[in-house]
Coordinates of C-alpha atoms and ligand atoms in Angstrom, one line a residue:
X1 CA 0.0 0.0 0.0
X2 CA 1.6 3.3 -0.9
X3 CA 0.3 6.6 0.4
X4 CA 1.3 10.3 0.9
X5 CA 1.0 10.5 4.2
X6 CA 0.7 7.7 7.1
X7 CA -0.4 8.9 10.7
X8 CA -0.1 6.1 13.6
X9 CA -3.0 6.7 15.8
X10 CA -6.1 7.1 15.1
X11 CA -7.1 9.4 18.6
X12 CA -8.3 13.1 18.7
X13 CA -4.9 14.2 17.2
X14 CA -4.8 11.9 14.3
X15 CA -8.0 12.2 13.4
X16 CA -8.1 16.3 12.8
X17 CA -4.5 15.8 11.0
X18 CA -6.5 13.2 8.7
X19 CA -9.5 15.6 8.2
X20 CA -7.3 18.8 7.6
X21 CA -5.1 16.8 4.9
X22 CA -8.1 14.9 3.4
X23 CA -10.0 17.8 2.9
X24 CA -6.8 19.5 1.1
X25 CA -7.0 16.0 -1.4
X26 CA -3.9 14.6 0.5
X27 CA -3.8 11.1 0.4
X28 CA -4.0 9.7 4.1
X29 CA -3.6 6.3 5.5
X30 CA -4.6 6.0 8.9
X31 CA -4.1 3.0 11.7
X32 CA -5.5 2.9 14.9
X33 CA -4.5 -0.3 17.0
X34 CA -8.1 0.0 18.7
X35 CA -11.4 -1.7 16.8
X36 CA -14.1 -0.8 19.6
X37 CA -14.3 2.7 21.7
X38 CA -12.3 2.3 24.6
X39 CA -14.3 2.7 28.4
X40 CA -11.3 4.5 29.5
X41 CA -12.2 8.7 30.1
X42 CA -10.5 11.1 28.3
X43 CA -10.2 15.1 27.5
X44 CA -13.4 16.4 26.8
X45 CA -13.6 19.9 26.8
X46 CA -13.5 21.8 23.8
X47 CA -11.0 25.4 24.0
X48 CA -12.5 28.1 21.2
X49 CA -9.1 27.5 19.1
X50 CA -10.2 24.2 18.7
X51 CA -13.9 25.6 17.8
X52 CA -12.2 27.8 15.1
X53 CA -10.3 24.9 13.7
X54 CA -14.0 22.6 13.4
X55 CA -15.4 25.5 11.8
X56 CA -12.1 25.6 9.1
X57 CA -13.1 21.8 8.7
X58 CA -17.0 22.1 8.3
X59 CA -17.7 20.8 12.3
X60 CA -18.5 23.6 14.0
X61 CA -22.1 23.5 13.7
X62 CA -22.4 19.5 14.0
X63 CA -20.0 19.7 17.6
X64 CA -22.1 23.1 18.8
X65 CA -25.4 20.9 18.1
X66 CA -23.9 18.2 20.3
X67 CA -22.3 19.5 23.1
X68 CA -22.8 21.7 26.3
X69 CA -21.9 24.9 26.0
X70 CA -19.9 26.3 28.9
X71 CA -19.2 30.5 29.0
X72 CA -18.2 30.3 32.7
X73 CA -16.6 28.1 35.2
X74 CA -17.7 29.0 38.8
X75 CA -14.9 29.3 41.4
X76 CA -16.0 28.5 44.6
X77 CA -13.1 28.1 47.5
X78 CA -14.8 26.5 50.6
X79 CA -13.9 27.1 54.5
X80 CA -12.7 23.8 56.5
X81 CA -16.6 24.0 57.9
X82 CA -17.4 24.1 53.8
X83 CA -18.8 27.7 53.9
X84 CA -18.6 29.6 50.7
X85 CA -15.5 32.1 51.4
X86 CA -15.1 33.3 48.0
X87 CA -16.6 33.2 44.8
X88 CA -14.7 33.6 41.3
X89 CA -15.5 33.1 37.4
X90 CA -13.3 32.3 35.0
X91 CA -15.7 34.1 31.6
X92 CA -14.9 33.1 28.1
X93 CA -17.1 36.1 27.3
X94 CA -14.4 38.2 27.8
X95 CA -12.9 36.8 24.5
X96 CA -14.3 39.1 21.5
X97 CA -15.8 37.0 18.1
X98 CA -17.6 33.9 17.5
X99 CA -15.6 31.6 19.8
X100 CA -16.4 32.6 23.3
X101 CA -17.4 29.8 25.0
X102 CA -16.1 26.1 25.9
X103 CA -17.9 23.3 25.2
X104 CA -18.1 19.5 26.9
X105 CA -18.8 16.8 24.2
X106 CA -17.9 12.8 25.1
X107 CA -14.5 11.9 23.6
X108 CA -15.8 8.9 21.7
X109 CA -18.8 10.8 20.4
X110 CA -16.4 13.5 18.9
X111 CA -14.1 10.8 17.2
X112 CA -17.1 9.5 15.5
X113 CA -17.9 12.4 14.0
X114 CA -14.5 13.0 12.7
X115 CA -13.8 9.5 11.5
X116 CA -17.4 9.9 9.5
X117 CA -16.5 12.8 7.7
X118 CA -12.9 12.2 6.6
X119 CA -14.6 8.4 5.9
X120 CA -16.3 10.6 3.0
X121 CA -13.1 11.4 1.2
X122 CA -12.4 8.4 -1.2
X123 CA -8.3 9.1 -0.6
X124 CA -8.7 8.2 3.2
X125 CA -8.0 5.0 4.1
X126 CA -8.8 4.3 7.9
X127 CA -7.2 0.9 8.8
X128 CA -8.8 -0.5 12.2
X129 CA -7.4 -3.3 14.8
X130 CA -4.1 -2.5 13.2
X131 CA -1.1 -1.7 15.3
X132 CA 1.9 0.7 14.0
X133 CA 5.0 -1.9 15.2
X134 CA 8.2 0.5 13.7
X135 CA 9.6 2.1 10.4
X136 CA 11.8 1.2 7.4
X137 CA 13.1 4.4 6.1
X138 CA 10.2 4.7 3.8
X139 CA 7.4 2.1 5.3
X140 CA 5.5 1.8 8.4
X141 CA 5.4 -2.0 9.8
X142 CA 2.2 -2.2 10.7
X143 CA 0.3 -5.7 12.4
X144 CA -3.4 -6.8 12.3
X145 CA -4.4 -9.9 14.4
X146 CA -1.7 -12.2 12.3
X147 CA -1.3 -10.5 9.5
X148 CA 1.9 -8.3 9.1
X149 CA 2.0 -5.5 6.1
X150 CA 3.5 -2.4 4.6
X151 CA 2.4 0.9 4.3
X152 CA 4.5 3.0 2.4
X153 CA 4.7 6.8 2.5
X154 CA 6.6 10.4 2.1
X155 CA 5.6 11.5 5.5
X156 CA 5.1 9.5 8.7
X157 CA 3.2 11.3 11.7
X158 CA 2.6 9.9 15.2
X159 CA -0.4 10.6 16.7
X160 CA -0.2 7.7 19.6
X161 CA -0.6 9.3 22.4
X162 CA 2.1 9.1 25.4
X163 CA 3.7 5.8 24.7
X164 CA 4.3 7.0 21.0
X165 CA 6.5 4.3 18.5
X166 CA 6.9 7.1 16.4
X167 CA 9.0 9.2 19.1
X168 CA 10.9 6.1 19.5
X169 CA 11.7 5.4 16.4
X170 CA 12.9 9.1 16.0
X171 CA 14.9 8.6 19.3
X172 CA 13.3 11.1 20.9
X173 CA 13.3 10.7 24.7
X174 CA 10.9 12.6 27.3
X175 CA 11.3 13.7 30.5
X176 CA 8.1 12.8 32.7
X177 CA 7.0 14.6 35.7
X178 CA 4.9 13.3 38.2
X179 CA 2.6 15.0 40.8
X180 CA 2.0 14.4 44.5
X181 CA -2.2 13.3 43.8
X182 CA -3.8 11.3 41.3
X183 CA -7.5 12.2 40.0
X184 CA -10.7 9.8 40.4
X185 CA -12.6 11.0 37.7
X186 CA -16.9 9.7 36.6
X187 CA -19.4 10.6 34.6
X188 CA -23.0 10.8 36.1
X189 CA -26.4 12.3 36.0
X190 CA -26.6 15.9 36.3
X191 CA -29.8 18.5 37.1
X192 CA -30.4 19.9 34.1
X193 CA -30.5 23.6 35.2
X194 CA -26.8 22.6 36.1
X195 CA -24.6 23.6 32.5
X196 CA -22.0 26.1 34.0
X197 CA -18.8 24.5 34.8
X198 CA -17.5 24.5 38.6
X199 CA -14.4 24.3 40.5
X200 CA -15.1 23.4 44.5
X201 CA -12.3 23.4 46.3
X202 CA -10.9 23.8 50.0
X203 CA -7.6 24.1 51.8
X204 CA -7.0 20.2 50.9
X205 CA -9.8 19.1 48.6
X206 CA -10.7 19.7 45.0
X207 CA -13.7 19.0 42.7
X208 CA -13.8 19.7 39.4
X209 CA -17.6 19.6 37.8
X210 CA -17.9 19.6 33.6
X211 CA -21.2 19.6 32.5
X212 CA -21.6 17.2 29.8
X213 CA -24.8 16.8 26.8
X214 CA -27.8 14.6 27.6
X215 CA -28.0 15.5 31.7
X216 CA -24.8 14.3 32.6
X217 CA -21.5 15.5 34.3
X218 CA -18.0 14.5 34.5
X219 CA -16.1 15.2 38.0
X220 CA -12.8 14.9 38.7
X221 CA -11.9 14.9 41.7
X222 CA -8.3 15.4 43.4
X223 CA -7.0 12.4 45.9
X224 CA -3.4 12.0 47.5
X225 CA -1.0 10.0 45.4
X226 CA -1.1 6.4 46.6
X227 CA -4.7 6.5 48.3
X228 CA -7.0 5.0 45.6
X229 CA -6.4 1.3 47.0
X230 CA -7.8 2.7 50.5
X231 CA -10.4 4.7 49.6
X232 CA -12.1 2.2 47.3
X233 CA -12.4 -0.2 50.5
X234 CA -14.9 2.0 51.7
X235 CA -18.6 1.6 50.5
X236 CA -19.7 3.9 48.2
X237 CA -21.5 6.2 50.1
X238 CA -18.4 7.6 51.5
X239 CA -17.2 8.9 47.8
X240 CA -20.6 10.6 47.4
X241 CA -20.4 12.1 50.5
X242 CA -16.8 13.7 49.2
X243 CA -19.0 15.1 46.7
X244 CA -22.3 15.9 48.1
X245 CA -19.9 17.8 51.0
X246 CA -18.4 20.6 48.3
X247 CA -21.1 20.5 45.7
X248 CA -24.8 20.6 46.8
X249 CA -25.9 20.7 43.6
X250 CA -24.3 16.7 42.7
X251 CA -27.0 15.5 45.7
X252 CA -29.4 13.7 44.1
X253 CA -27.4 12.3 41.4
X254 CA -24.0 11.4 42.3
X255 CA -25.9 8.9 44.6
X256 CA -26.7 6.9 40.8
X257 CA -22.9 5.5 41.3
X258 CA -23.5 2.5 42.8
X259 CA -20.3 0.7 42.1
X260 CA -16.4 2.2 42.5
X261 CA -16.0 0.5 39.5
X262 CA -17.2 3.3 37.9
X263 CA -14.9 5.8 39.4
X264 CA -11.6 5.4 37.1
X265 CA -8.2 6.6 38.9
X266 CA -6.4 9.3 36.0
X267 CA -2.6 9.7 36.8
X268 CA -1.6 13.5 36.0
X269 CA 1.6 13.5 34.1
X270 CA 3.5 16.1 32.2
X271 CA 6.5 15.9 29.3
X272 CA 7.7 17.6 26.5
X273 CA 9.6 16.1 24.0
X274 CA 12.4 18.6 23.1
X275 CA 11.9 18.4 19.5
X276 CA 8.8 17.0 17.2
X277 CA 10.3 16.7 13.8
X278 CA 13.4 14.2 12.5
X279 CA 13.6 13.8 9.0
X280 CA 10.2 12.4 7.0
X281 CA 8.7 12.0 10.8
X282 CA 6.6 14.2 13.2
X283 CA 4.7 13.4 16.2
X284 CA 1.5 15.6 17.3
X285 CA -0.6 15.6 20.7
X286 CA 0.6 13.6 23.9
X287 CA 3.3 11.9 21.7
X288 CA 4.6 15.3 21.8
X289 CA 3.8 16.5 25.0
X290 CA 1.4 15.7 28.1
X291 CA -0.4 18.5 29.9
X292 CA -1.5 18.1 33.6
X293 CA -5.5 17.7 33.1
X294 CA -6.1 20.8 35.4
X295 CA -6.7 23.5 32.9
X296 CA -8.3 21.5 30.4
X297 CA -5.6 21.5 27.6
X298 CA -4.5 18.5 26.3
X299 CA -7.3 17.5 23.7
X300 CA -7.0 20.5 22.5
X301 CA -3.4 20.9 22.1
X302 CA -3.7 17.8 19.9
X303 CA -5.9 19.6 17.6
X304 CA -4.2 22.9 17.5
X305 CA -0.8 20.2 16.3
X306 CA -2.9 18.5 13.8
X307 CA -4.3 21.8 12.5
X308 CA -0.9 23.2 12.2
X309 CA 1.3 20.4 10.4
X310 CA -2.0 19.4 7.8
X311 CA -2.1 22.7 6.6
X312 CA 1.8 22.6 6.2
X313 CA 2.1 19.4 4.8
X314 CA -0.5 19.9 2.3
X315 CA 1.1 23.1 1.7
X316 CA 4.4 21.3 1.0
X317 CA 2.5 18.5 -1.4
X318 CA 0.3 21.0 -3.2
X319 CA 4.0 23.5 -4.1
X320 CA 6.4 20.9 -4.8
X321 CA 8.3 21.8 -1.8
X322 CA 8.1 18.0 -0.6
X323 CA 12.0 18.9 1.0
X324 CA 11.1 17.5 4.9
X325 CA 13.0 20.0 6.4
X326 CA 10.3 22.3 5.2
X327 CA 8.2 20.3 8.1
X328 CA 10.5 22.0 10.8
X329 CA 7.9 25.1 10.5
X330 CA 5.2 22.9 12.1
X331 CA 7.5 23.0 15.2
X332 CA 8.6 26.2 15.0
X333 CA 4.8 27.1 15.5
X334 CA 3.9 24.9 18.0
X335 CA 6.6 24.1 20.3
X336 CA 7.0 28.1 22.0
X337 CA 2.6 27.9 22.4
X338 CA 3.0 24.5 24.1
X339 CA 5.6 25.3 26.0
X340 CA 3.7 28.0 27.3
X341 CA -0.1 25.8 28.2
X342 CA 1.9 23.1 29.5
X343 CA 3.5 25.8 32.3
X344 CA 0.1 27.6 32.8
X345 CA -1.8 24.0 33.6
X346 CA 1.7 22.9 35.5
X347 CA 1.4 26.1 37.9
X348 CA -2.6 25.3 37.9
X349 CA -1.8 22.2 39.3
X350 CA 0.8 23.1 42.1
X351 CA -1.8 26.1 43.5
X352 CA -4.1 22.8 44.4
X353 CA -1.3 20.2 45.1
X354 CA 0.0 21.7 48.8
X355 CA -3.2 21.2 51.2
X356 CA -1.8 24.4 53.4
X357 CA -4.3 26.9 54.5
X358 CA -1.5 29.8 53.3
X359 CA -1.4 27.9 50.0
X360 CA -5.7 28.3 49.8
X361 CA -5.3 31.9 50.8
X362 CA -2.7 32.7 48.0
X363 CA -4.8 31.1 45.3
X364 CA -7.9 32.7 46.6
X365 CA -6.4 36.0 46.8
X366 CA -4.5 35.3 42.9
X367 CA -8.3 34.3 41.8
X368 CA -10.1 37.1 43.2
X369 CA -7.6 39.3 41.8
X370 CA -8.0 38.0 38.4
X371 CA -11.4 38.3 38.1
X372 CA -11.2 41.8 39.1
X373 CA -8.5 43.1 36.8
X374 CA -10.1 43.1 33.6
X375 CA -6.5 42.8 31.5
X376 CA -5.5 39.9 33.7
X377 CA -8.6 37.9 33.2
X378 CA -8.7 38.5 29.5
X379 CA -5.1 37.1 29.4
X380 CA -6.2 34.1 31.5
X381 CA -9.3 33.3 28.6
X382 CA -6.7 33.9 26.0
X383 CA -4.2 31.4 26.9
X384 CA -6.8 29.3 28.1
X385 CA -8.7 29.4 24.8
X386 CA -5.7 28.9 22.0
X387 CA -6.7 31.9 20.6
X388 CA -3.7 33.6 21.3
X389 CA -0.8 34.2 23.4
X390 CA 0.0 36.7 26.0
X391 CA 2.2 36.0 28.8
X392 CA 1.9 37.4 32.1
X393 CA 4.4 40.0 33.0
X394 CA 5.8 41.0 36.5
X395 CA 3.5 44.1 36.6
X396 CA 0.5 41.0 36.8
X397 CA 2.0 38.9 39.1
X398 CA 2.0 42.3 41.1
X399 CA -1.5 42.9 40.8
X400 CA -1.8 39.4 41.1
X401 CA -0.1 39.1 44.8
X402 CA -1.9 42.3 46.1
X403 CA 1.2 44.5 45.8
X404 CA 0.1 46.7 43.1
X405 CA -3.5 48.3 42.5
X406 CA -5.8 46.5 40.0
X407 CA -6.7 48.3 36.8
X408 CA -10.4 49.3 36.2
X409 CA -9.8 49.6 32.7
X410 CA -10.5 46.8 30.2
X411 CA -8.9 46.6 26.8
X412 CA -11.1 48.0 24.0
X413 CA -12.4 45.1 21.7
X414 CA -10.4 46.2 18.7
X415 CA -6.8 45.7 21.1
X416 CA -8.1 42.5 22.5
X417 CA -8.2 41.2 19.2
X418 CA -5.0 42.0 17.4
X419 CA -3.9 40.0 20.5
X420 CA -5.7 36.4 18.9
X421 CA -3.1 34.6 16.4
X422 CA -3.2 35.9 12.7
X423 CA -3.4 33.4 9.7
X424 CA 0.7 34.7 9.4
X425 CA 1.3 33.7 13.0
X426 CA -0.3 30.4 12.4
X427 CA 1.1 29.8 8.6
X428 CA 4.3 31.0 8.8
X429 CA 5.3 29.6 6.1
X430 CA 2.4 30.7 3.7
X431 CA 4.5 34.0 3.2
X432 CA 6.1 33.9 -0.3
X433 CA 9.5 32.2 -0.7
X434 CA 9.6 30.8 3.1
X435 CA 8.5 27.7 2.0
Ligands
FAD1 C1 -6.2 8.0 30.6 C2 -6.3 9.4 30.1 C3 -7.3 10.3 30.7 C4 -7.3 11.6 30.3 N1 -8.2 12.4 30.8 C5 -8.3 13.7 30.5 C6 -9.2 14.6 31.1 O1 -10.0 14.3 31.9 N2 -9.1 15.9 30.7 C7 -8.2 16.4 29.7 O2 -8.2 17.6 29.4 N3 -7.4 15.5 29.1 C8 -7.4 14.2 29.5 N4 -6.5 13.4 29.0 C9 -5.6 13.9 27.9 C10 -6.3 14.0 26.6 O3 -7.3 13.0 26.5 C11 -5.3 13.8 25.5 O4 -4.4 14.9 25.6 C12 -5.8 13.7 24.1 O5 -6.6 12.6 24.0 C13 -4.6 13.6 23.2 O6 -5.0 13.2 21.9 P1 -4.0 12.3 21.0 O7 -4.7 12.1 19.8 O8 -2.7 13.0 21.0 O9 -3.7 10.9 21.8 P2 -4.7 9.8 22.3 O10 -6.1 10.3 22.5 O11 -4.1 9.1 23.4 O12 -4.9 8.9 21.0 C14 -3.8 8.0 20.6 C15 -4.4 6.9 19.7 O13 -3.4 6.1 19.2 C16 -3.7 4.8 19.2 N5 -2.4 4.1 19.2 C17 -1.5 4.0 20.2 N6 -0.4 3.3 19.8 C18 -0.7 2.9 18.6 C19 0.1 2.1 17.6 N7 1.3 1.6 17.9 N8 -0.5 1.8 16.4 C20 -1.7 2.3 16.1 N9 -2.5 3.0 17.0 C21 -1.9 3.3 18.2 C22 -4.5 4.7 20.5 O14 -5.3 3.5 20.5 C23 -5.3 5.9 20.5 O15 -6.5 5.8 19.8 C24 -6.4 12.1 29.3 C25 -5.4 11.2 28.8 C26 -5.4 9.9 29.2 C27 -4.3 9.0 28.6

């Protein structure tokens, strides 16, 4: 078999690469080692880059349909007798132009919808149950059930998620970090007045509530590292209670766990492979790099990777500038912007890891602050979002610590804009004779 492009993995990552170079009439072979939708959870909340890059691909409207809309996640921070002592929002209203708003849509669901449209294109060829095993300089080795074949192709991308045979093969070796808690993290019945997201937390305890489509939330809620074994000796009753106890609003429903088997345990991790391209090979999404889950990020960095090296590579095949050092621009684009969301969810993550009261006060007191200095909280949505990139400076941490004043004024919509990535800062290349 003999294609333009092979991608390894068929996950969120793969998938918009495989759309985005599809559409462009790029021929794609795809393998994903999976044949049926895994049980495990995974990212589910949609960033408005990501809702930009749907629209580019004709799934805007098909995802909005389909999935809860979130504009604002509710901040609560609790007292150790669980009274409200301050209340925050994070607003993705603040962000100017169509894409101001998250949204929650089941992993699996989303796939489908991918793999159904790229399905359309008659130069996609979606190979299922079969597992990417290593490279010949031009050939993936690929295995399904007995059965051992060759796909050959003039670029090979790996989109396999953390324990990528593409980054090995490139000899690529990451660095993993590991945190002090672990997450258990379910999916149950919601009320259905209940749509905002919502972020409970005390001096030692976090819950993190994402209101899904069809009546139904996913939680995730923060443990110590090491006391999963414990706590799922308990009955049941005692993890709704860790609910019911910051979330009033989860009574009712929570209670429609019956089973810990249920509740899956997620490990945080983070990494960052210090380069993504080697010759004729890239990798894109956790084969790159893995975010800590806290801010949301990682699904979404997959697709903003994807939407990147498609539009390059088909760039590259539609030009005649096949030369894969040209595919060094994908990294050039994406490494200094991941960088950046995988520090922001890191530093996310240390404000709840240390379950010291002067630890709750300082991220109280940084939250508050955010929300009431309208240029820090637009930068918050903006990094958040994908939209764009501004970094925090030392006159914000300032603000941010209570040293300096806040400022009343917010940014005029025009300036907030020319803040959000131009087609030139996402396509580089696209300026004549860089290519
Ligand atoms: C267990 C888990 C839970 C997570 N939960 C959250 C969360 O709650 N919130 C959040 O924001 N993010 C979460 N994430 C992160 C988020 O889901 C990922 O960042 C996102 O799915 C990355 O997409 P991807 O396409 O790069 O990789 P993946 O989604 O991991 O997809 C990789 C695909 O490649 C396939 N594959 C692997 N090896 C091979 C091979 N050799 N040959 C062929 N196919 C192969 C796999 O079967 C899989 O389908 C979670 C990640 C994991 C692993």
């Amino acid at each position: 078999m003999k294609t333009d492009v092979f991608i390894s993995g068929g996950g969120i990552g793969g998938l918009t690469l495989a759309l985005k170079l599809v559409q462009r009439g790029v021929k794609v072979v795809l393998a994903e080692r999976q044949i049926k939708a895994p049980a495990t959870y995974k990212g589910e909340l949609l960033q408005p880059k990501s809702m930009k890059i749907f629209d580019d691909l004709g799934l805007f409207e098909k995802v909005h349909a389909r999935a809860n809309e979130i504009k604002v996640l509710d901040m609560l921070e609790l007292s150790s007798s669980l009274k409200v002592l301050d209340q925050s929002f994070m607003d993705y209203s603040v962000l100017p132009g169509k894409y101001s708003a998250s949204y929650m849509m089941p992993h699996e669901e989303l796939k489908g919808l991918m793999l159904q449209l790229a399905s359309t294109y008659q130069h996609f060829h979606y190979l299922s149950g079969s597992i990417c095993k290593g490279f010949t300089k031009q050939a993936a080795l690929l295995q399904r059930g007995k059965e051992q074949f060759e796909v050959e192709a003039d670029y090979f991308f790996g989109a396999e998620g953390r324990s990528s045979i593409t980054r090995k093969e490139m000899g690529i070796e990451v660095k993993q970090t590991t945190y002090n808690h672990h997450f258990l993290t379910v999916t149950f019945p919601r009320d259905e007045k209940f749509t905002d997201g919502q972020i409970v937390s005390t001096y030692n305890r976090f819950l993190g509530l994402f209101p899904l489509p069809d009546g139904k939330v996913r939680s995730v809620y923060l443990i110590p590292q090491g006391d999963y074994k414990q706590l799922k000796e308990k009955p049941i009753s005692h993890f709704h209670k860790l609910y019911t106890d910051l979330a009033p609003v989860v009574d009712g429903y929570v209670q429609k766990l019956t089973d810990w088997k249920e509740i899956q345990l997620m490990i945080p991790v983070m990494f960052h492979a210090p380069s993504y391209v080697k010759e004729n090979k890239a990798i894109i999404g956790d084969a790159a790099h893995a975010v800590h889950p806290m801010a949301g990020e990682g699904m979404n960095m997959a697709i903003q990777d994807a939407d990147i090296l498609g539009e390059l590579t088909a760039d590259m095949l539609e030009s005649g500038k096949t030369d894969p050092a040209n595919l060094t621009w994908y990294e050039k684009v994406r490494y200094r912007r991941a960088d950046h969301v995988l520090q922001l969810s890191h530093l996310a993550a240390l404000a709840y890891s240390f379950p010291f009261k002067p630890v709750s006060f300082i991220r109280k007191r940084t939250f508050e602050r955010m929300e009431e200095d309208p240029i820090l909280h637009f930068k918050q949505m903006l990094n958040v979002s994908g939209l764009g990139m501004w970094k925090e400076n030392f006159h914000d941490r300032f603000i941010q610590g209570g040293l300096m004043p806040i400022r009343s004024k917010n940014l005029p919509t025009d300036l907030k804009e020319l803040k959000y990535f131009t087609r030139e800062d996402d396509y580089p290349w696209k300026v004549e004779g860089l290519l």
